[in-house]
């Protein structure tokens, strides 16, 4: 009898425990597409449905890009019961979610802990549980939660607690935890993505509020200067990442047209070495073969998605050159040799310094060529603003 009882109570406990854990929601960095970088505040239901179609027809889905995320500006008004309705550009959110799911993709949405989003639309302040429940009913799989007007609440907390230097941080963390708890309470695995521009080191408290990823910087744009300022500022953050917890240096600009091919290769190389979430932000209907070859390079994606789940970090930097490494499974290492200068440069890595005392096999990710066995120092001639991305193995 006792044995039966304990088996039964175990079964109840197991049933009561959530069917998912943080690392199960995002065991590797999330991949997908987000509406903001291209469509911004003009996005419509039709744009998102056709993006879902093109995720399939371009091969993006099969390359691993699974989430289709509607960013800011889908919201309409709250009714007398506090229920938030979408605006006229999004007539049927449940239908949109069903459509995205019918393509073998996942549905992402956006809100703010503040009263207003960054675009001035309705935020979730005071309606967290109600909104989370509605997202779950719509079949939402991903929430980006953007600080925006909650800056005002931070300022207010500072003004009200003049003796507490942490008041603004604490009120913000509590707001993010409130939504994290509300998402968990829905029982649906919803990936929780924090967007508060890296203020107060979210890599230290993000997992505690139930998040799987958190922005580490202010917004990216489609320029080489901004992209490298963000990417190379990530040095030192690798120890905070791992399965279920990812640093997010913002979405990809590859394919948006204002960087050169070498600059976009640098963008992709840096992001995969950083084990960054890969959220494409381009117009999928205008993807060139070059955009496709960058976003869907199998080896680059495999570096990002490596099951070891380690973020890479800087090995070396000089005025113009940067060398970064990322540990991979099976004793392999990814190496990025970056040239930030205006002319061609030789960039080198000492194979012994990265753990290969007896030489190593080198594979070049962008040329898709095996470079054979090398020993001592390997040098690549790298074009201006370009990169050599290597997979090194014993
Ligand atoms: C902020 C975020 C962006 C985007 C916009 C939308 O700037 O950082 O990624 O979501 O808001 O308004």
mmCIF file of C-alpha atoms and ligand atoms in Angstrom:
data_model
loop_
_atom_site.group_PDB
_atom_site.id
_atom_site.type_symbol
_atom_site.label_atom_id
_atom_site.label_comp_id
_atom_site.label_asym_id
_atom_site.label_seq_id
_atom_site.Cartn_x
_atom_site.Cartn_y
_atom_site.Cartn_z
ATOM 1 C CA UNK A 1 0.000 0.000 0.000
ATOM 2 C CA UNK A 2 2.787 2.381 1.031
ATOM 3 C CA UNK A 3 4.595 1.617 -2.189
ATOM 4 C CA UNK A 4 1.462 2.337 -4.178
ATOM 5 C CA UNK A 5 0.890 5.574 -2.306
ATOM 6 C CA UNK A 6 4.386 6.839 -2.804
ATOM 7 C CA UNK A 7 4.238 5.965 -6.491
ATOM 8 C CA UNK A 8 0.955 7.865 -6.693
ATOM 9 C CA UNK A 9 2.281 10.940 -4.883
ATOM 10 C CA UNK A 10 5.321 10.891 -7.162
ATOM 11 C CA UNK A 11 3.013 10.827 -10.162
ATOM 12 C CA UNK A 12 1.014 13.777 -8.783
ATOM 13 C CA UNK A 13 4.189 15.732 -8.101
ATOM 14 C CA UNK A 14 5.442 15.042 -11.597
ATOM 15 C CA UNK A 15 2.129 16.061 -13.094
ATOM 16 C CA UNK A 16 2.080 19.268 -11.045
ATOM 17 C CA UNK A 17 5.635 20.206 -11.998
ATOM 18 C CA UNK A 18 5.830 22.322 -15.143
ATOM 19 C CA UNK A 19 6.359 20.126 -18.190
ATOM 20 C CA UNK A 20 9.274 22.321 -19.261
ATOM 21 C CA UNK A 21 12.344 23.890 -17.746
ATOM 22 C CA UNK A 22 14.260 26.967 -18.826
ATOM 23 C CA UNK A 23 17.010 25.038 -20.570
ATOM 24 C CA UNK A 24 14.399 22.975 -22.428
ATOM 25 C CA UNK A 25 12.796 26.095 -23.931
ATOM 26 C CA UNK A 26 16.081 27.277 -25.433
ATOM 27 C CA UNK A 27 18.779 24.600 -25.124
ATOM 28 C CA UNK A 28 20.621 26.405 -27.947
ATOM 29 C CA UNK A 29 20.329 30.095 -28.941
ATOM 30 C CA UNK A 30 16.840 30.826 -30.349
ATOM 31 C CA UNK A 31 16.633 31.325 -34.118
ATOM 32 C CA UNK A 32 13.919 32.996 -36.151
ATOM 33 C CA UNK A 33 12.786 36.213 -37.804
ATOM 34 C CA UNK A 34 11.443 39.459 -36.316
ATOM 35 C CA UNK A 35 9.434 42.173 -38.059
ATOM 36 C CA UNK A 36 11.143 45.232 -36.566
ATOM 37 C CA UNK A 37 14.396 45.784 -38.479
ATOM 38 C CA UNK A 38 12.632 45.858 -41.844
ATOM 39 C CA UNK A 39 8.913 46.633 -41.343
ATOM 40 C CA UNK A 40 9.161 48.659 -38.081
ATOM 41 C CA UNK A 41 5.803 50.290 -37.182
ATOM 42 C CA UNK A 42 4.203 49.506 -40.582
ATOM 43 C CA UNK A 43 3.970 45.741 -40.063
ATOM 44 C CA UNK A 44 0.646 44.020 -40.869
ATOM 45 C CA UNK A 45 -0.880 40.563 -40.476
ATOM 46 C CA UNK A 46 -0.353 40.009 -44.223
ATOM 47 C CA UNK A 47 3.367 40.873 -43.926
ATOM 48 C CA UNK A 48 3.805 38.352 -41.117
ATOM 49 C CA UNK A 49 1.881 35.596 -42.941
ATOM 50 C CA UNK A 50 3.957 36.124 -46.052
ATOM 51 C CA UNK A 51 7.137 36.140 -43.930
ATOM 52 C CA UNK A 52 6.024 32.746 -42.569
ATOM 53 C CA UNK A 53 5.496 31.485 -46.130
ATOM 54 C CA UNK A 54 8.943 32.705 -47.129
ATOM 55 C CA UNK A 55 10.626 31.220 -44.070
ATOM 56 C CA UNK A 56 9.617 27.922 -45.648
ATOM 57 C CA UNK A 57 10.217 28.712 -49.360
ATOM 58 C CA UNK A 58 13.650 30.289 -48.828
ATOM 59 C CA UNK A 59 14.846 27.371 -46.691
ATOM 60 C CA UNK A 60 15.204 29.543 -43.577
ATOM 61 C CA UNK A 61 12.939 27.274 -41.509
ATOM 62 C CA UNK A 62 14.839 24.162 -42.484
ATOM 63 C CA UNK A 63 18.119 25.925 -41.702
ATOM 64 C CA UNK A 64 16.824 26.319 -38.108
ATOM 65 C CA UNK A 65 15.064 29.713 -38.088
ATOM 66 C CA UNK A 66 11.853 28.710 -36.307
ATOM 67 C CA UNK A 67 10.351 31.752 -34.555
ATOM 68 C CA UNK A 68 8.282 34.305 -36.483
ATOM 69 C CA UNK A 69 8.072 37.294 -34.177
ATOM 70 C CA UNK A 70 5.728 40.256 -34.425
ATOM 71 C CA UNK A 71 7.510 43.197 -32.794
ATOM 72 C CA UNK A 72 5.982 46.461 -31.579
ATOM 73 C CA UNK A 73 2.819 48.119 -32.996
ATOM 74 C CA UNK A 74 0.328 45.199 -33.189
ATOM 75 C CA UNK A 75 -1.659 46.480 -30.194
ATOM 76 C CA UNK A 76 -5.006 48.281 -30.193
ATOM 77 C CA UNK A 77 -7.006 49.359 -27.126
ATOM 78 C CA UNK A 78 -8.081 47.669 -23.901
ATOM 79 C CA UNK A 79 -11.809 47.121 -23.394
ATOM 80 C CA UNK A 80 -13.788 47.686 -20.148
ATOM 81 C CA UNK A 81 -12.604 44.293 -18.837
ATOM 82 C CA UNK A 82 -8.996 45.253 -19.509
ATOM 83 C CA UNK A 83 -8.675 42.828 -22.424
ATOM 84 C CA UNK A 84 -6.182 44.143 -24.967
ATOM 85 C CA UNK A 85 -7.368 43.918 -28.558
ATOM 86 C CA UNK A 86 -5.018 44.036 -31.535
ATOM 87 C CA UNK A 87 -5.289 47.028 -33.890
ATOM 88 C CA UNK A 88 -6.882 47.004 -37.350
ATOM 89 C CA UNK A 89 -3.649 45.826 -38.994
ATOM 90 C CA UNK A 90 -3.929 42.542 -37.000
ATOM 91 C CA UNK A 91 -7.554 41.374 -37.273
ATOM 92 C CA UNK A 92 -7.064 37.872 -35.823
ATOM 93 C CA UNK A 93 -4.073 37.062 -33.628
ATOM 94 C CA UNK A 94 -5.182 33.485 -32.851
ATOM 95 C CA UNK A 95 -5.635 32.928 -36.598
ATOM 96 C CA UNK A 96 -2.196 34.389 -37.251
ATOM 97 C CA UNK A 97 -0.669 32.064 -34.644
ATOM 98 C CA UNK A 98 -2.481 29.072 -36.160
ATOM 99 C CA UNK A 99 -1.185 30.037 -39.611
ATOM 100 C CA UNK A 100 2.404 30.332 -38.367
ATOM 101 C CA UNK A 101 2.104 26.982 -36.574
ATOM 102 C CA UNK A 102 0.647 25.331 -39.692
ATOM 103 C CA UNK A 103 3.971 26.092 -41.407
ATOM 104 C CA UNK A 104 5.966 24.279 -38.707
ATOM 105 C CA UNK A 105 7.052 27.606 -37.202
ATOM 106 C CA UNK A 106 6.609 29.273 -33.788
ATOM 107 C CA UNK A 107 4.779 32.501 -33.002
ATOM 108 C CA UNK A 108 6.406 35.405 -31.168
ATOM 109 C CA UNK A 109 4.909 38.608 -29.836
ATOM 110 C CA UNK A 110 6.031 41.819 -28.116
ATOM 111 C CA UNK A 111 5.010 43.919 -25.113
ATOM 112 C CA UNK A 112 6.407 46.200 -22.398
ATOM 113 C CA UNK A 113 6.386 46.199 -18.586
ATOM 114 C CA UNK A 114 5.495 49.892 -18.902
ATOM 115 C CA UNK A 115 2.164 51.545 -19.641
ATOM 116 C CA UNK A 116 3.327 52.178 -23.224
ATOM 117 C CA UNK A 117 5.623 50.380 -25.648
ATOM 118 C CA UNK A 118 8.497 52.188 -27.350
ATOM 119 C CA UNK A 119 6.179 52.892 -30.299
ATOM 120 C CA UNK A 120 3.587 54.438 -27.947
ATOM 121 C CA UNK A 121 1.189 51.449 -28.050
ATOM 122 C CA UNK A 122 -0.438 49.703 -25.045
ATOM 123 C CA UNK A 123 2.018 48.017 -22.658
ATOM 124 C CA UNK A 124 1.239 45.348 -20.055
ATOM 125 C CA UNK A 125 1.630 47.396 -16.836
ATOM 126 C CA UNK A 126 -1.090 46.247 -14.414
ATOM 127 C CA UNK A 127 -2.356 43.596 -16.865
ATOM 128 C CA UNK A 128 0.512 41.102 -16.798
ATOM 129 C CA UNK A 129 -1.426 37.924 -15.884
ATOM 130 C CA UNK A 130 -4.320 38.846 -18.171
ATOM 131 C CA UNK A 131 -2.003 39.462 -21.132
ATOM 132 C CA UNK A 132 0.061 36.322 -20.512
ATOM 133 C CA UNK A 133 -3.123 34.222 -20.428
ATOM 134 C CA UNK A 134 -4.281 35.785 -23.681
ATOM 135 C CA UNK A 135 -0.910 35.128 -25.352
ATOM 136 C CA UNK A 136 -1.154 31.467 -24.295
ATOM 137 C CA UNK A 137 -4.695 31.301 -25.753
ATOM 138 C CA UNK A 138 -3.383 32.734 -29.017
ATOM 139 C CA UNK A 139 -0.670 30.063 -29.105
ATOM 140 C CA UNK A 140 2.205 32.462 -28.506
ATOM 141 C CA UNK A 141 5.607 30.756 -28.093
ATOM 142 C CA UNK A 142 7.889 33.781 -27.518
ATOM 143 C CA UNK A 143 7.510 37.123 -25.746
ATOM 144 C CA UNK A 144 9.910 40.038 -26.179
ATOM 145 C CA UNK A 145 9.365 42.355 -23.203
ATOM 146 C CA UNK A 146 10.761 45.818 -23.879
ATOM 147 C CA UNK A 147 11.455 48.384 -21.105
ATOM 148 C CA UNK A 148 10.272 51.519 -23.000
ATOM 149 C CA UNK A 149 8.028 53.682 -20.796
ATOM 150 C CA UNK A 150 9.036 51.717 -17.696
ATOM 151 C CA UNK A 151 11.981 54.152 -17.608
ATOM 152 C CA UNK A 152 9.456 56.533 -15.981
ATOM 153 C CA UNK A 153 8.709 53.949 -13.285
ATOM 154 C CA UNK A 154 12.444 53.605 -12.640
ATOM 155 C CA UNK A 155 12.788 57.389 -12.240
ATOM 156 C CA UNK A 156 9.788 57.454 -9.926
ATOM 157 C CA UNK A 157 11.282 54.681 -7.737
ATOM 158 C CA UNK A 158 14.550 56.634 -7.467
ATOM 159 C CA UNK A 159 12.658 59.799 -6.500
ATOM 160 C CA UNK A 160 10.587 57.968 -3.891
ATOM 161 C CA UNK A 161 13.520 56.061 -2.330
ATOM 162 C CA UNK A 162 16.311 58.618 -2.274
ATOM 163 C CA UNK A 163 18.305 56.531 0.242
ATOM 164 C CA UNK A 164 18.206 53.381 -1.847
ATOM 165 C CA UNK A 165 20.720 53.382 -4.729
ATOM 166 C CA UNK A 166 19.158 50.178 -6.089
ATOM 167 C CA UNK A 167 15.536 51.339 -6.126
ATOM 168 C CA UNK A 168 15.310 51.781 -9.919
ATOM 169 C CA UNK A 169 16.984 48.445 -10.605
ATOM 170 C CA UNK A 170 14.824 46.587 -8.086
ATOM 171 C CA UNK A 171 11.525 47.969 -9.354
ATOM 172 C CA UNK A 172 12.555 46.988 -12.892
ATOM 173 C CA UNK A 173 13.597 43.454 -11.918
ATOM 174 C CA UNK A 174 10.284 43.040 -10.047
ATOM 175 C CA UNK A 175 8.379 44.114 -13.165
ATOM 176 C CA UNK A 176 10.264 41.603 -15.323
ATOM 177 C CA UNK A 177 9.704 38.886 -12.710
ATOM 178 C CA UNK A 178 6.000 39.630 -12.644
ATOM 179 C CA UNK A 179 5.650 38.833 -16.336
ATOM 180 C CA UNK A 180 8.041 35.861 -16.057
ATOM 181 C CA UNK A 181 5.816 34.394 -13.326
ATOM 182 C CA UNK A 182 2.674 35.160 -15.337
ATOM 183 C CA UNK A 183 4.081 33.336 -18.363
ATOM 184 C CA UNK A 184 4.995 30.312 -16.234
ATOM 185 C CA UNK A 185 1.513 30.292 -14.690
ATOM 186 C CA UNK A 186 -0.052 29.825 -18.146
ATOM 187 C CA UNK A 187 1.475 26.328 -18.320
ATOM 188 C CA UNK A 188 2.518 26.984 -21.929
ATOM 189 C CA UNK A 189 6.251 27.034 -22.694
ATOM 190 C CA UNK A 190 6.727 30.649 -23.799
ATOM 191 C CA UNK A 191 10.295 31.789 -24.409
ATOM 192 C CA UNK A 192 10.866 34.971 -22.401
ATOM 193 C CA UNK A 193 13.153 37.529 -24.061
ATOM 194 C CA UNK A 194 14.138 40.608 -22.039
ATOM 195 C CA UNK A 195 14.775 43.852 -23.857
ATOM 196 C CA UNK A 196 16.050 46.572 -21.557
ATOM 197 C CA UNK A 197 19.256 47.408 -23.416
ATOM 198 C CA UNK A 198 21.611 45.768 -20.886
ATOM 199 C CA UNK A 199 20.804 48.219 -18.078
ATOM 200 C CA UNK A 200 21.837 46.865 -14.639
ATOM 201 C CA UNK A 201 23.498 43.711 -16.010
ATOM 202 C CA UNK A 202 20.523 41.505 -16.937
ATOM 203 C CA UNK A 203 22.925 38.572 -17.503
ATOM 204 C CA UNK A 204 23.117 38.393 -13.697
ATOM 205 C CA UNK A 205 19.374 38.427 -12.914
ATOM 206 C CA UNK A 206 17.710 37.365 -16.198
ATOM 207 C CA UNK A 207 17.555 33.635 -15.358
ATOM 208 C CA UNK A 208 16.043 34.507 -11.955
ATOM 209 C CA UNK A 209 13.055 36.246 -13.571
ATOM 210 C CA UNK A 210 12.464 33.265 -15.872
ATOM 211 C CA UNK A 211 14.126 34.654 -19.005
ATOM 212 C CA UNK A 212 15.982 32.595 -21.590
ATOM 213 C CA UNK A 213 17.606 35.603 -23.289
ATOM 214 C CA UNK A 214 18.259 39.264 -22.577
ATOM 215 C CA UNK A 215 19.474 42.159 -24.676
ATOM 216 C CA UNK A 216 22.937 43.291 -23.650
ATOM 217 C CA UNK A 217 23.033 46.622 -25.524
ATOM 218 C CA UNK A 218 20.992 49.416 -27.036
ATOM 219 C CA UNK A 219 19.589 48.960 -30.560
ATOM 220 C CA UNK A 220 21.553 47.771 -33.563
ATOM 221 C CA UNK A 221 21.198 49.465 -36.946
ATOM 222 C CA UNK A 222 22.262 48.521 -40.470
ATOM 223 C CA UNK A 223 25.731 50.092 -40.317
ATOM 224 C CA UNK A 224 29.135 48.493 -39.863
ATOM 225 C CA UNK A 225 30.083 51.002 -37.144
ATOM 226 C CA UNK A 226 27.086 50.260 -34.949
ATOM 227 C CA UNK A 227 27.227 46.510 -35.564
ATOM 228 C CA UNK A 228 30.892 46.169 -34.526
ATOM 229 C CA UNK A 229 30.467 48.567 -31.596
ATOM 230 C CA UNK A 230 27.826 46.187 -30.245
ATOM 231 C CA UNK A 231 29.481 42.917 -31.272
ATOM 232 C CA UNK A 232 32.977 43.588 -29.968
ATOM 233 C CA UNK A 233 31.620 45.095 -26.728
ATOM 234 C CA UNK A 234 30.436 41.621 -25.707
ATOM 235 C CA UNK A 235 33.900 40.580 -24.460
ATOM 236 C CA UNK A 236 33.740 39.195 -20.941
ATOM 237 C CA UNK A 237 30.093 38.099 -21.006
ATOM 238 C CA UNK A 238 30.673 34.467 -22.030
ATOM 239 C CA UNK A 239 30.495 33.108 -18.501
ATOM 240 C CA UNK A 240 26.868 34.181 -18.154
ATOM 241 C CA UNK A 241 25.580 32.209 -21.154
ATOM 242 C CA UNK A 242 24.659 28.545 -21.441
ATOM 243 C CA UNK A 243 21.751 26.289 -22.352
ATOM 244 C CA UNK A 244 18.534 28.174 -21.494
ATOM 245 C CA UNK A 245 20.285 31.514 -20.865
ATOM 246 C CA UNK A 246 21.653 33.601 -23.720
ATOM 247 C CA UNK A 247 23.146 37.065 -24.065
ATOM 248 C CA UNK A 248 21.389 38.900 -26.912
ATOM 249 C CA UNK A 249 23.394 41.579 -28.778
ATOM 250 C CA UNK A 250 20.211 42.370 -30.797
ATOM 251 C CA UNK A 251 18.777 41.109 -34.060
ATOM 252 C CA UNK A 252 20.540 40.546 -37.374
ATOM 253 C CA UNK A 253 20.726 43.174 -40.105
ATOM 254 C CA UNK A 254 22.051 40.762 -42.754
ATOM 255 C CA UNK A 255 20.204 41.409 -46.017
ATOM 256 C CA UNK A 256 18.952 44.891 -45.177
ATOM 257 C CA UNK A 257 21.341 46.336 -47.735
ATOM 258 C CA UNK A 258 23.537 48.966 -46.072
ATOM 259 C CA UNK A 259 26.596 46.841 -45.292
ATOM 260 C CA UNK A 260 28.988 45.134 -47.704
ATOM 261 C CA UNK A 261 29.132 41.351 -48.075
ATOM 262 C CA UNK A 262 32.312 41.217 -45.975
ATOM 263 C CA UNK A 263 30.663 43.359 -43.294
ATOM 264 C CA UNK A 264 27.616 41.074 -43.169
ATOM 265 C CA UNK A 265 29.944 38.050 -42.918
ATOM 266 C CA UNK A 266 31.621 39.789 -39.980
ATOM 267 C CA UNK A 267 28.163 40.367 -38.425
ATOM 268 C CA UNK A 268 27.142 36.713 -38.791
ATOM 269 C CA UNK A 269 30.567 35.396 -37.699
ATOM 270 C CA UNK A 270 30.620 37.528 -34.587
ATOM 271 C CA UNK A 271 27.051 36.630 -33.634
ATOM 272 C CA UNK A 272 27.631 32.871 -34.014
ATOM 273 C CA UNK A 273 30.850 33.056 -31.986
ATOM 274 C CA UNK A 274 28.842 34.910 -29.333
ATOM 275 C CA UNK A 275 26.240 32.089 -29.312
ATOM 276 C CA UNK A 276 23.779 34.913 -29.910
ATOM 277 C CA UNK A 277 20.126 34.373 -30.708
ATOM 278 C CA UNK A 278 19.878 34.585 -34.512
ATOM 279 C CA UNK A 279 16.788 36.629 -35.345
ATOM 280 C CA UNK A 280 16.903 37.688 -38.973
ATOM 281 C CA UNK A 281 15.415 41.121 -39.617
ATOM 282 C CA UNK A 282 15.424 41.351 -43.403
ATOM 283 C CA UNK A 283 12.744 41.464 -46.098
ATOM 284 C CA UNK A 284 12.572 37.779 -46.968
ATOM 285 C CA UNK A 285 10.970 38.525 -50.356
ATOM 286 C CA UNK A 286 14.151 40.303 -51.487
ATOM 287 C CA UNK A 287 16.803 37.864 -50.253
ATOM 288 C CA UNK A 288 19.739 37.655 -52.639
ATOM 289 C CA UNK A 289 21.802 34.509 -53.061
ATOM 290 C CA UNK A 290 24.526 36.214 -51.022
ATOM 291 C CA UNK A 291 22.112 36.977 -48.152
ATOM 292 C CA UNK A 292 20.998 33.351 -48.234
ATOM 293 C CA UNK A 293 24.577 32.064 -48.247
ATOM 294 C CA UNK A 294 25.362 34.172 -45.172
ATOM 295 C CA UNK A 295 22.203 33.527 -43.140
ATOM 296 C CA UNK A 296 22.009 29.832 -44.053
ATOM 297 C CA UNK A 297 25.676 28.818 -43.996
ATOM 298 C CA UNK A 298 25.440 25.430 -42.291
ATOM 299 C CA UNK A 299 28.814 25.618 -40.536
ATOM 300 C CA UNK A 300 28.158 29.120 -39.193
ATOM 301 C CA UNK A 301 24.785 28.015 -37.830
ATOM 302 C CA UNK A 302 26.368 24.881 -36.355
ATOM 303 C CA UNK A 303 28.878 27.067 -34.472
ATOM 304 C CA UNK A 304 26.014 29.107 -32.995
ATOM 305 C CA UNK A 305 23.901 26.045 -32.211
ATOM 306 C CA UNK A 306 26.703 23.818 -30.909
ATOM 307 C CA UNK A 307 25.273 21.550 -28.180
ATOM 308 C CA UNK A 308 28.034 22.487 -25.726
ATOM 309 C CA UNK A 309 26.242 25.840 -25.427
ATOM 310 C CA UNK A 310 29.354 27.923 -24.727
ATOM 311 C CA UNK A 311 29.565 31.576 -25.741
ATOM 312 C CA UNK A 312 32.872 32.605 -27.289
ATOM 313 C CA UNK A 313 35.102 35.427 -26.140
ATOM 314 C CA UNK A 314 38.017 37.608 -27.184
ATOM 315 C CA UNK A 315 41.480 36.063 -27.360
ATOM 316 C CA UNK A 316 43.337 39.085 -28.659
ATOM 317 C CA UNK A 317 42.763 42.655 -29.813
ATOM 318 C CA UNK A 318 44.927 45.328 -31.382
ATOM 319 C CA UNK A 319 43.914 48.624 -32.926
ATOM 320 C CA UNK A 320 42.495 47.007 -36.082
ATOM 321 C CA UNK A 321 42.412 43.287 -35.425
ATOM 322 C CA UNK A 322 40.358 41.038 -33.214
ATOM 323 C CA UNK A 323 40.692 37.295 -32.621
ATOM 324 C CA UNK A 324 37.812 35.490 -30.925
ATOM 325 C CA UNK A 325 37.361 31.813 -30.043
ATOM 326 C CA UNK A 326 34.369 29.678 -29.100
ATOM 327 C CA UNK A 327 34.727 26.187 -27.618
ATOM 328 C CA UNK A 328 32.705 23.583 -29.549
ATOM 329 C CA UNK A 329 31.711 19.980 -28.853
ATOM 330 C CA UNK A 330 34.133 17.114 -29.617
ATOM 331 C CA UNK A 331 37.189 19.152 -28.670
ATOM 332 C CA UNK A 332 36.786 21.585 -31.567
ATOM 333 C CA UNK A 333 37.146 25.372 -31.450
ATOM 334 C CA UNK A 334 35.668 28.066 -33.699
ATOM 335 C CA UNK A 335 38.054 30.939 -34.428
ATOM 336 C CA UNK A 336 37.141 34.322 -35.866
ATOM 337 C CA UNK A 337 39.993 36.394 -37.336
ATOM 338 C CA UNK A 338 38.519 39.869 -37.759
ATOM 339 C CA UNK A 339 39.985 42.818 -39.648
ATOM 340 C CA UNK A 340 38.375 46.128 -38.666
ATOM 341 C CA UNK A 341 40.765 48.252 -40.727
ATOM 342 C CA UNK A 342 40.150 50.019 -44.070
ATOM 343 C CA UNK A 343 42.630 47.790 -45.941
ATOM 344 C CA UNK A 344 43.508 44.121 -46.309
ATOM 345 C CA UNK A 345 45.420 42.677 -43.311
ATOM 346 C CA UNK A 346 47.055 39.432 -42.246
ATOM 347 C CA UNK A 347 45.456 38.097 -39.063
ATOM 348 C CA UNK A 348 47.004 35.172 -37.171
ATOM 349 C CA UNK A 349 46.200 32.668 -34.476
ATOM 350 C CA UNK A 350 48.739 30.543 -32.623
ATOM 351 C CA UNK A 351 47.232 27.041 -32.642
ATOM 352 C CA UNK A 352 49.172 26.057 -29.501
ATOM 353 C CA UNK A 353 47.650 29.011 -27.662
ATOM 354 C CA UNK A 354 44.152 27.649 -28.307
ATOM 355 C CA UNK A 355 45.026 24.128 -27.177
ATOM 356 C CA UNK A 356 46.462 22.428 -30.286
ATOM 357 C CA UNK A 357 50.129 21.786 -29.470
ATOM 358 C CA UNK A 358 50.562 19.197 -32.211
ATOM 359 C CA UNK A 359 48.827 21.021 -35.010
ATOM 360 C CA UNK A 360 45.183 20.889 -36.055
ATOM 361 C CA UNK A 361 42.798 20.470 -38.983
ATOM 362 C CA UNK A 362 41.315 23.725 -40.227
ATOM 363 C CA UNK A 363 38.015 24.246 -42.020
ATOM 364 C CA UNK A 364 37.177 27.644 -43.538
ATOM 365 C CA UNK A 365 33.472 28.391 -42.983
ATOM 366 C CA UNK A 366 32.930 31.091 -45.633
ATOM 367 C CA UNK A 367 34.879 29.446 -48.468
ATOM 368 C CA UNK A 368 33.533 26.039 -47.295
ATOM 369 C CA UNK A 369 36.982 24.565 -47.819
ATOM 370 C CA UNK A 370 39.128 22.276 -45.703
ATOM 371 C CA UNK A 371 42.500 23.939 -45.318
ATOM 372 C CA UNK A 372 44.222 20.711 -44.261
ATOM 373 C CA UNK A 373 46.503 20.143 -41.311
ATOM 374 C CA UNK A 374 48.405 23.150 -39.962
ATOM 375 C CA UNK A 375 50.810 23.667 -37.112
ATOM 376 C CA UNK A 376 52.174 26.595 -35.130
ATOM 377 C CA UNK A 377 50.729 29.884 -36.332
ATOM 378 C CA UNK A 378 47.975 30.107 -38.936
ATOM 379 C CA UNK A 379 47.656 33.374 -40.845
ATOM 380 C CA UNK A 380 44.737 34.453 -43.040
ATOM 381 C CA UNK A 381 44.744 37.436 -45.373
ATOM 382 C CA UNK A 382 41.474 39.155 -44.499
ATOM 383 C CA UNK A 383 39.779 41.886 -46.569
ATOM 384 C CA UNK A 384 38.857 45.248 -45.029
ATOM 385 C CA UNK A 385 35.996 44.933 -42.515
ATOM 386 C CA UNK A 386 36.125 41.181 -43.201
ATOM 387 C CA UNK A 387 36.678 37.957 -41.308
ATOM 388 C CA UNK A 388 38.091 34.453 -41.633
ATOM 389 C CA UNK A 389 35.892 32.059 -39.672
ATOM 390 C CA UNK A 390 37.474 28.700 -38.936
ATOM 391 C CA UNK A 391 36.524 25.438 -37.298
ATOM 392 C CA UNK A 392 39.607 23.896 -35.733
ATOM 393 C CA UNK A 393 39.781 20.230 -34.760
ATOM 394 C CA UNK A 394 42.420 17.730 -33.607
HETATM 395 C C1 LIG B 1 13.128 49.197 -28.893
HETATM 396 C C2 LIG B 1 13.756 47.811 -29.081
HETATM 397 C C3 LIG B 1 13.724 47.454 -30.551
HETATM 398 C C4 LIG B 1 12.293 47.455 -31.064
HETATM 399 C C5 LIG B 1 11.643 48.802 -30.792
HETATM 400 C C6 LIG B 1 10.146 48.783 -31.084
HETATM 401 O O1 LIG B 1 13.887 50.196 -29.484
HETATM 402 O O2 LIG B 1 15.063 47.802 -28.576
HETATM 403 O O3 LIG B 1 14.315 46.168 -30.751
HETATM 404 O O4 LIG B 1 11.579 46.432 -30.429
HETATM 405 O O5 LIG B 1 11.809 49.197 -29.429
HETATM 406 O O6 LIG B 1 9.509 49.963 -30.759
#
